[in-house]
mmCIF file with all atom_site columns, C-alpha atoms in Angstrom:
data_model
loop_
_atom_site.group_PDB
_atom_site.id
_atom_site.type_symbol
_atom_site.label_atom_id
_atom_site.label_alt_id
_atom_site.label_comp_id
_atom_site.label_asym_id
_atom_site.label_entity_id
_atom_site.label_seq_id
_atom_site.pdbx_PDB_ins_code
_atom_site.Cartn_x
_atom_site.Cartn_y
_atom_site.Cartn_z
_atom_site.occupancy
_atom_site.B_iso_or_equiv
_atom_site.pdbx_formal_charge
_atom_site.auth_seq_id
_atom_site.auth_comp_id
_atom_site.auth_asym_id
_atom_site.auth_atom_id
_atom_site.pdbx_PDB_model_num
ATOM 1   C CA . MET P 1 1   ? -120.978 -65.954  -60.164 1.00 0.00 ? 838 MET P CA 1
ATOM 2   C CA . LEU P 1 2   ? -120.654 -69.614  -58.432 1.00 0.00 ? 839 LEU P CA 1
ATOM 3   C CA . THR P 1 3   ? -123.991 -69.651  -58.830 1.00 0.00 ? 840 THR P CA 1
ATOM 4   C CA . ASN P 1 4   ? -124.679 -69.227  -62.254 1.00 0.00 ? 841 ASN P CA 1
ATOM 5   C CA . VAL P 1 5   ? -121.934 -71.929  -62.994 1.00 0.00 ? 842 VAL P CA 1
ATOM 6   C CA . PHE P 1 6   ? -122.700 -74.322  -60.999 1.00 0.00 ? 843 PHE P CA 1
ATOM 7   C CA . ALA P 1 7   ? -126.301 -74.420  -60.092 1.00 0.00 ? 844 ALA P CA 1
ATOM 8   C CA . ASP P 1 8   ? -127.605 -77.910  -62.177 1.00 0.00 ? 845 ASP P CA 1
ATOM 9   C CA . VAL P 1 9   ? -124.311 -79.419  -61.369 1.00 0.00 ? 846 VAL P CA 1
ATOM 10  C CA . GLY P 1 10  ? -126.224 -82.080  -58.829 1.00 0.00 ? 847 GLY P CA 1
ATOM 11  C CA . TRP P 1 11  ? -123.794 -84.143  -56.638 1.00 0.00 ? 848 TRP P CA 1
ATOM 12  C CA . GLU P 1 12  ? -122.719 -81.734  -53.657 1.00 0.00 ? 849 GLU P CA 1
ATOM 13  C CA . CYS P 1 13  ? -122.969 -78.193  -55.386 1.00 0.00 ? 850 CYS P CA 1
ATOM 14  C CA . PRO P 1 14  ? -126.762 -77.025  -54.319 1.00 0.00 ? 851 PRO P CA 1
ATOM 15  C CA . ALA P 1 15  ? -124.960 -77.464  -50.582 1.00 0.00 ? 852 ALA P CA 1
ATOM 16  C CA . ILE P 1 16  ? -122.254 -76.303  -50.941 1.00 0.00 ? 853 ILE P CA 1
ATOM 17  C CA . LEU P 1 17  ? -123.668 -73.313  -52.911 1.00 0.00 ? 854 LEU P CA 1
ATOM 18  C CA . ASP P 1 18  ? -126.139 -72.291  -50.508 1.00 0.00 ? 855 ASP P CA 1
ATOM 19  C CA . ALA P 1 19  ? -122.978 -72.773  -47.233 1.00 0.00 ? 856 ALA P CA 1
ATOM 20  C CA . LEU P 1 20  ? -121.019 -69.720  -49.896 1.00 0.00 ? 857 LEU P CA 1
ATOM 21  C CA . GLN P 1 21  ? -124.399 -67.353  -49.544 1.00 0.00 ? 858 GLN P CA 1
ATOM 22  C CA . GLY P 1 22  ? -122.671 -66.084  -46.388 1.00 0.00 ? 859 GLY P CA 1
ATOM 23  C CA . VAL P 1 23  ? -119.170 -65.702  -47.166 1.00 0.00 ? 860 VAL P CA 1
ATOM 24  C CA . ALA P 1 24  ? -118.208 -62.395  -47.784 1.00 0.00 ? 861 ALA P CA 1
ATOM 25  C CA . GLU P 1 25  ? -114.454 -63.819  -49.405 1.00 0.00 ? 862 GLU P CA 1
ATOM 26  C CA . VAL P 1 26  ? -114.375 -66.142  -51.824 1.00 0.00 ? 863 VAL P CA 1
ATOM 27  C CA . TYR P 1 27  ? -110.618 -66.959  -52.955 1.00 0.00 ? 864 TYR P CA 1
ATOM 28  C CA . PHE P 1 28  ? -109.643 -69.195  -56.438 1.00 0.00 ? 865 PHE P CA 1
ATOM 29  C CA . ASP P 1 29  ? -106.618 -69.844  -57.681 1.00 0.00 ? 866 ASP P CA 1
ATOM 30  C CA . ARG P 1 30  ? -105.483 -71.544  -60.723 1.00 0.00 ? 867 ARG P CA 1
ATOM 31  C CA . VAL P 1 31  ? -103.433 -74.458  -61.339 1.00 0.00 ? 868 VAL P CA 1
ATOM 32  C CA . SER P 1 32  ? -100.450 -73.671  -63.596 1.00 0.00 ? 869 SER P CA 1
ATOM 33  C CA . GLN P 1 33  ? -97.429  -74.403  -64.827 1.00 0.00 ? 870 GLN P CA 1
ATOM 34  C CA . ILE P 1 34  ? -94.288  -72.434  -64.931 1.00 0.00 ? 871 ILE P CA 1
ATOM 35  C CA . ARG P 1 35  ? -92.554  -72.325  -68.753 1.00 0.00 ? 872 ARG P CA 1
ATOM 36  C CA . MET P 1 36  ? -89.220  -69.822  -68.344 1.00 0.00 ? 873 MET P CA 1
ATOM 37  C CA . PRO P 1 37  ? -87.384  -70.430  -71.502 1.00 0.00 ? 874 PRO P CA 1
ATOM 38  C CA . ALA P 1 38  ? -83.959  -69.663  -69.735 1.00 0.00 ? 875 ALA P CA 1
ATOM 39  C CA . TRP P 1 39  ? -84.030  -69.850  -65.838 1.00 0.00 ? 876 TRP P CA 1
ATOM 40  C CA . THR P 1 40  ? -80.580  -67.961  -65.995 1.00 0.00 ? 877 THR P CA 1
ATOM 41  C CA . LYS P 1 41  ? -79.700  -64.105  -66.388 1.00 0.00 ? 878 LYS P CA 1
ATOM 42  C CA . GLY P 1 42  ? -76.100  -62.886  -65.299 1.00 0.00 ? 879 GLY P CA 1
ATOM 43  C CA . ARG P 1 43  ? -75.469  -64.728  -62.471 1.00 0.00 ? 880 ARG P CA 1
ATOM 44  C CA . VAL P 1 44  ? -78.890  -64.642  -60.981 1.00 0.00 ? 881 VAL P CA 1
ATOM 45  C CA . ALA P 1 45  ? -80.684  -68.626  -61.760 1.00 0.00 ? 882 ALA P CA 1
ATOM 46  C CA . LEU P 1 46  ? -83.594  -70.177  -60.714 1.00 0.00 ? 883 LEU P CA 1
ATOM 47  C CA . LEU P 1 47  ? -84.419  -72.984  -59.208 1.00 0.00 ? 884 LEU P CA 1
ATOM 48  C CA . GLY P 1 48  ? -87.589  -75.161  -58.090 1.00 0.00 ? 885 GLY P CA 1
ATOM 49  C CA . ASP P 1 49  ? -91.093  -74.029  -59.118 1.00 0.00 ? 886 ASP P CA 1
ATOM 50  C CA . ALA P 1 50  ? -89.866  -70.492  -60.340 1.00 0.00 ? 887 ALA P CA 1
ATOM 51  C CA . ALA P 1 51  ? -87.187  -72.324  -63.450 1.00 0.00 ? 888 ALA P CA 1
ATOM 52  C CA . ALA P 1 52  ? -90.124  -74.853  -63.629 1.00 0.00 ? 889 ALA P CA 1
ATOM 53  C CA . CYS P 1 53  ? -92.911  -76.133  -61.566 1.00 0.00 ? 890 CYS P CA 1
ATOM 54  C CA . VAL P 1 54  ? -94.744  -78.602  -62.585 1.00 0.00 ? 891 VAL P CA 1
ATOM 55  C CA . SER P 1 55  ? -98.190  -78.677  -60.904 1.00 0.00 ? 892 SER P CA 1
ATOM 56  C CA . LEU P 1 56  ? -99.576  -78.062  -57.745 1.00 0.00 ? 893 LEU P CA 1
ATOM 57  C CA . LEU P 1 57  ? -101.576 -81.783  -57.877 1.00 0.00 ? 894 LEU P CA 1
ATOM 58  C CA . ALA P 1 58  ? -97.990  -83.040  -58.730 1.00 0.00 ? 895 ALA P CA 1
ATOM 59  C CA . GLY P 1 59  ? -96.528  -83.048  -55.175 1.00 0.00 ? 896 GLY P CA 1
ATOM 60  C CA . GLU P 1 60  ? -93.372  -83.138  -56.349 1.00 0.00 ? 897 GLU P CA 1
ATOM 61  C CA . GLY P 1 61  ? -91.607  -79.236  -55.778 1.00 0.00 ? 898 GLY P CA 1
ATOM 62  C CA . THR P 1 62  ? -89.653  -79.664  -52.745 1.00 0.00 ? 899 THR P CA 1
ATOM 63  C CA . GLY P 1 63  ? -87.874  -82.754  -54.254 1.00 0.00 ? 900 GLY P CA 1
ATOM 64  C CA . LEU P 1 64  ? -87.204  -81.377  -57.684 1.00 0.00 ? 901 LEU P CA 1
ATOM 65  C CA . ALA P 1 65  ? -86.100  -78.502  -56.052 1.00 0.00 ? 902 ALA P CA 1
ATOM 66  C CA . MET P 1 66  ? -83.254  -80.643  -54.161 1.00 0.00 ? 903 MET P CA 1
ATOM 67  C CA . THR P 1 67  ? -82.728  -81.798  -57.063 1.00 0.00 ? 904 THR P CA 1
ATOM 68  C CA . GLU P 1 68  ? -82.306  -78.959  -58.846 1.00 0.00 ? 905 GLU P CA 1
ATOM 69  C CA . ALA P 1 69  ? -80.050  -77.153  -55.962 1.00 0.00 ? 906 ALA P CA 1
ATOM 70  C CA . TYR P 1 70  ? -77.758  -80.304  -55.800 1.00 0.00 ? 907 TYR P CA 1
ATOM 71  C CA . VAL P 1 71  ? -77.288  -79.803  -60.019 1.00 0.00 ? 908 VAL P CA 1
ATOM 72  C CA . LEU P 1 72  ? -76.176  -76.499  -59.220 1.00 0.00 ? 909 LEU P CA 1
ATOM 73  C CA . ALA P 1 73  ? -74.187  -76.491  -56.696 1.00 0.00 ? 910 ALA P CA 1
ATOM 74  C CA . GLY P 1 74  ? -72.095  -79.252  -58.049 1.00 0.00 ? 911 GLY P CA 1
ATOM 75  C CA . GLU P 1 75  ? -71.865  -77.461  -61.418 1.00 0.00 ? 912 GLU P CA 1
ATOM 76  C CA . LEU P 1 76  ? -70.944  -73.961  -59.975 1.00 0.00 ? 913 LEU P CA 1
ATOM 77  C CA . GLY P 1 77  ? -68.969  -75.838  -58.087 1.00 0.00 ? 914 GLY P CA 1
ATOM 78  C CA . ARG P 1 78  ? -67.095  -78.239  -61.130 1.00 0.00 ? 915 ARG P CA 1
ATOM 79  C CA . CYS P 1 79  ? -66.592  -75.086  -62.787 1.00 0.00 ? 916 CYS P CA 1
ATOM 80  C CA . GLY P 1 80  ? -64.632  -73.415  -60.737 1.00 0.00 ? 917 GLY P CA 1
ATOM 81  C CA . GLY P 1 81  ? -67.520  -70.086  -60.530 1.00 0.00 ? 918 GLY P CA 1
ATOM 82  C CA . ASP P 1 82  ? -67.896  -69.315  -63.578 1.00 0.00 ? 919 ASP P CA 1
ATOM 83  C CA . THR P 1 83  ? -71.494  -68.849  -63.986 1.00 0.00 ? 920 THR P CA 1
ATOM 84  C CA . ALA P 1 84  ? -71.861  -68.996  -67.183 1.00 0.00 ? 921 ALA P CA 1
ATOM 85  C CA . ALA P 1 85  ? -70.589  -72.282  -67.879 1.00 0.00 ? 922 ALA P CA 1
ATOM 86  C CA . ALA P 1 86  ? -71.994  -73.481  -64.700 1.00 0.00 ? 923 ALA P CA 1
ATOM 87  C CA . PHE P 1 87  ? -75.588  -72.017  -65.217 1.00 0.00 ? 924 PHE P CA 1
ATOM 88  C CA . ALA P 1 88  ? -75.571  -73.535  -68.863 1.00 0.00 ? 925 ALA P CA 1
ATOM 89  C CA . ARG P 1 89  ? -74.674  -76.760  -67.590 1.00 0.00 ? 926 ARG P CA 1
ATOM 90  C CA . TYR P 1 90  ? -77.358  -76.702  -65.116 1.00 0.00 ? 927 TYR P CA 1
ATOM 91  C CA . GLU P 1 91  ? -80.416  -75.820  -68.454 1.00 0.00 ? 928 GLU P CA 1
ATOM 92  C CA . ALA P 1 92  ? -78.703  -78.671  -70.531 1.00 0.00 ? 929 ALA P CA 1
ATOM 93  C CA . LEU P 1 93  ? -78.657  -81.261  -67.974 1.00 0.00 ? 930 LEU P CA 1
ATOM 94  C CA . LEU P 1 94  ? -81.866  -80.664  -65.657 1.00 0.00 ? 931 LEU P CA 1
ATOM 95  C CA . ARG P 1 95  ? -84.568  -78.671  -69.013 1.00 0.00 ? 932 ARG P CA 1
ATOM 96  C CA . PRO P 1 96  ? -84.952  -82.271  -70.718 1.00 0.00 ? 933 PRO P CA 1
ATOM 97  C CA . PHE P 1 97  ? -85.798  -84.161  -67.474 1.00 0.00 ? 934 PHE P CA 1
ATOM 98  C CA . LEU P 1 98  ? -87.957  -81.248  -66.400 1.00 0.00 ? 935 LEU P CA 1
ATOM 99  C CA . ALA P 1 99  ? -89.878  -80.353  -69.726 1.00 0.00 ? 936 ALA P CA 1
ATOM 100 C CA . ALA P 1 100 ? -90.500  -84.448  -69.898 1.00 0.00 ? 937 ALA P CA 1
ATOM 101 C CA . LYS P 1 101 ? -92.571  -84.025  -66.739 1.00 0.00 ? 938 LYS P CA 1
ATOM 102 C CA . GLN P 1 102 ? -94.396  -80.743  -66.763 1.00 0.00 ? 939 GLN P CA 1
ATOM 103 C CA . ALA P 1 103 ? -95.798  -83.119  -70.537 1.00 0.00 ? 940 ALA P CA 1
ATOM 104 C CA . THR P 1 104 ? -97.009  -85.624  -68.171 1.00 0.00 ? 941 THR P CA 1
ATOM 105 C CA . ALA P 1 105 ? -98.310  -83.608  -65.565 1.00 0.00 ? 942 ALA P CA 1
ATOM 106 C CA . VAL P 1 106 ? -100.335 -81.353  -69.025 1.00 0.00 ? 943 VAL P CA 1
ATOM 107 C CA . ARG P 1 107 ? -101.565 -85.195  -69.923 1.00 0.00 ? 944 ARG P CA 1
ATOM 108 C CA . LEU P 1 108 ? -102.636 -86.348  -65.678 1.00 0.00 ? 945 LEU P CA 1
ATOM 109 C CA . ALA P 1 109 ? -103.839 -82.824  -65.109 1.00 0.00 ? 946 ALA P CA 1
ATOM 110 C CA . SER P 1 110 ? -107.396 -83.689  -66.730 1.00 0.00 ? 947 SER P CA 1
ATOM 111 C CA . SER P 1 111 ? -107.940 -87.465  -64.694 1.00 0.00 ? 948 SER P CA 1
ATOM 112 C CA . PHE P 1 112 ? -108.309 -84.614  -61.300 1.00 0.00 ? 949 PHE P CA 1
ATOM 113 C CA . ALA P 1 113 ? -111.411 -82.685  -62.890 1.00 0.00 ? 950 ALA P CA 1
ATOM 114 C CA . PRO P 1 114 ? -112.944 -84.555  -64.898 1.00 0.00 ? 951 PRO P CA 1
ATOM 115 C CA . ARG P 1 115 ? -115.375 -82.181  -66.903 1.00 0.00 ? 952 ARG P CA 1
ATOM 116 C CA . THR P 1 116 ? -118.663 -85.339  -67.291 1.00 0.00 ? 953 THR P CA 1
ATOM 117 C CA . ALA P 1 117 ? -120.497 -86.774  -64.111 1.00 0.00 ? 954 ALA P CA 1
ATOM 118 C CA . ILE P 1 118 ? -118.950 -90.066  -67.041 1.00 0.00 ? 955 ILE P CA 1
ATOM 119 C CA . GLY P 1 119 ? -116.048 -88.823  -66.721 1.00 0.00 ? 956 GLY P CA 1
ATOM 120 C CA . VAL P 1 120 ? -116.212 -88.623  -63.157 1.00 0.00 ? 957 VAL P CA 1
ATOM 121 C CA . ARG P 1 121 ? -116.689 -92.492  -62.524 1.00 0.00 ? 958 ARG P CA 1
ATOM 122 C CA . VAL P 1 122 ? -113.818 -93.069  -65.471 1.00 0.00 ? 959 VAL P CA 1
ATOM 123 C CA . ARG P 1 123 ? -111.773 -91.353  -62.892 1.00 0.00 ? 960 ARG P CA 1
ATOM 124 C CA . ASP P 1 124 ? -113.027 -92.643  -59.929 1.00 0.00 ? 961 ASP P CA 1
ATOM 125 C CA . ALA P 1 125 ? -112.891 -97.026  -61.489 1.00 0.00 ? 962 ALA P CA 1
ATOM 126 C CA . LEU P 1 126 ? -109.588 -96.134  -62.506 1.00 0.00 ? 963 LEU P CA 1
ATOM 127 C CA . THR P 1 127 ? -108.545 -95.031  -59.026 1.00 0.00 ? 964 THR P CA 1
ATOM 128 C CA . ARG P 1 128 ? -109.500 -97.929  -57.161 1.00 0.00 ? 965 ARG P CA 1
ATOM 129 C CA . LEU P 1 129 ? -107.374 -100.298 -60.124 1.00 0.00 ? 966 LEU P CA 1
ATOM 130 C CA . LEU P 1 130 ? -103.930 -98.473  -59.875 1.00 0.00 ? 967 LEU P CA 1
ATOM 131 C CA . ARG P 1 131 ? -104.553 -99.785  -55.783 1.00 0.00 ? 968 ARG P CA 1
ATOM 132 C CA . ILE P 1 132 ? -103.348 -102.777 -57.891 1.00 0.00 ? 969 ILE P CA 1
ATOM 133 C CA . PRO P 1 133 ? -99.727  -102.610 -58.109 1.00 0.00 ? 970 PRO P CA 1
ATOM 134 C CA . ALA P 1 134 ? -99.391  -104.596 -61.952 1.00 0.00 ? 971 ALA P CA 1
ATOM 135 C CA . VAL P 1 135 ? -101.828 -102.534 -63.359 1.00 0.00 ? 972 VAL P CA 1
ATOM 136 C CA . ALA P 1 136 ? -100.416 -99.261  -61.867 1.00 0.00 ? 973 ALA P CA 1
ATOM 137 C CA . ASP P 1 137 ? -97.382  -99.923  -63.168 1.00 0.00 ? 974 ASP P CA 1
ATOM 138 C CA . TYR P 1 138 ? -98.651  -100.823 -66.266 1.00 0.00 ? 975 TYR P CA 1
ATOM 139 C CA . LEU P 1 139 ? -101.207 -97.649  -66.439 1.00 0.00 ? 976 LEU P CA 1
ATOM 140 C CA . ILE P 1 140 ? -98.670  -94.782  -64.738 1.00 0.00 ? 977 ILE P CA 1
ATOM 141 C CA . GLY P 1 141 ? -95.557  -96.571  -64.109 1.00 0.00 ? 978 GLY P CA 1
ATOM 142 C CA . ARG P 1 142 ? -94.081  -95.198  -67.777 1.00 0.00 ? 979 ARG P CA 1
ATOM 143 C CA . ASP P 1 143 ? -94.595  -91.440  -65.824 1.00 0.00 ? 980 ASP P CA 1
ATOM 144 C CA . LEU P 1 144 ? -93.847  -92.090  -62.479 1.00 0.00 ? 981 LEU P CA 1
ATOM 145 C CA . ARG P 1 145 ? -89.848  -92.830  -62.486 1.00 0.00 ? 982 ARG P CA 1
ATOM 146 C CA . ASP P 1 146 ? -87.933  -90.411  -62.786 1.00 0.00 ? 983 ASP P CA 1
ATOM 147 C CA . ASP P 1 147 ? -85.107  -91.544  -65.681 1.00 0.00 ? 984 ASP P CA 1
ATOM 148 C CA . ILE P 1 148 ? -82.309  -89.024  -65.057 1.00 0.00 ? 985 ILE P CA 1
ATOM 149 C CA . VAL P 1 149 ? -78.973  -90.384  -63.726 1.00 0.00 ? 986 VAL P CA 1
ATOM 150 C CA . LEU P 1 150 ? -77.465  -87.044  -61.576 1.00 0.00 ? 987 LEU P CA 1
ATOM 151 C CA . PRO P 1 151 ? -74.187  -86.430  -61.560 1.00 0.00 ? 988 PRO P CA 1
ATOM 152 C CA . ASP P 1 152 ? -71.320  -87.745  -58.782 1.00 0.00 ? 989 ASP P CA 1
ATOM 153 C CA . TYR P 1 153 ? -70.107  -83.900  -57.414 1.00 0.00 ? 990 TYR P CA 1
ATOM 154 C CA . ASP P 1 154 ? -67.323  -85.532  -55.421 1.00 0.00 ? 991 ASP P CA 1
#
């Protein structure tokens, strides 16, 4: 299957395809997002990638899970153990933020694996430009900023 799809691609593909000829198994996976209509049911709440995985490519899973755990714990404490109220507040506080993160990941996903040689050249040129702080801030700064103010649960 891989040979049929990538035989005429060029670059390093022929060498990679040759190396794969002696391999017994090849593992495939897909890059995907989790989009749940609700993060809670009854007394169970999801957080982290189980609730709203942004992307395998974003590198934000751990930080977002910690943020979600902080808010969930804080709301459980604030609501005196009333899980229904705490869960509703948890989703109300975080869903808009995480939905925006997911939308950004979808928008930027095609830049990781362009479909054409020209796309690869454009991506590589832009990546080199991103080393310049002012250019990076102009091109993607708004996508990298986390405009969320977390509640203080002290």
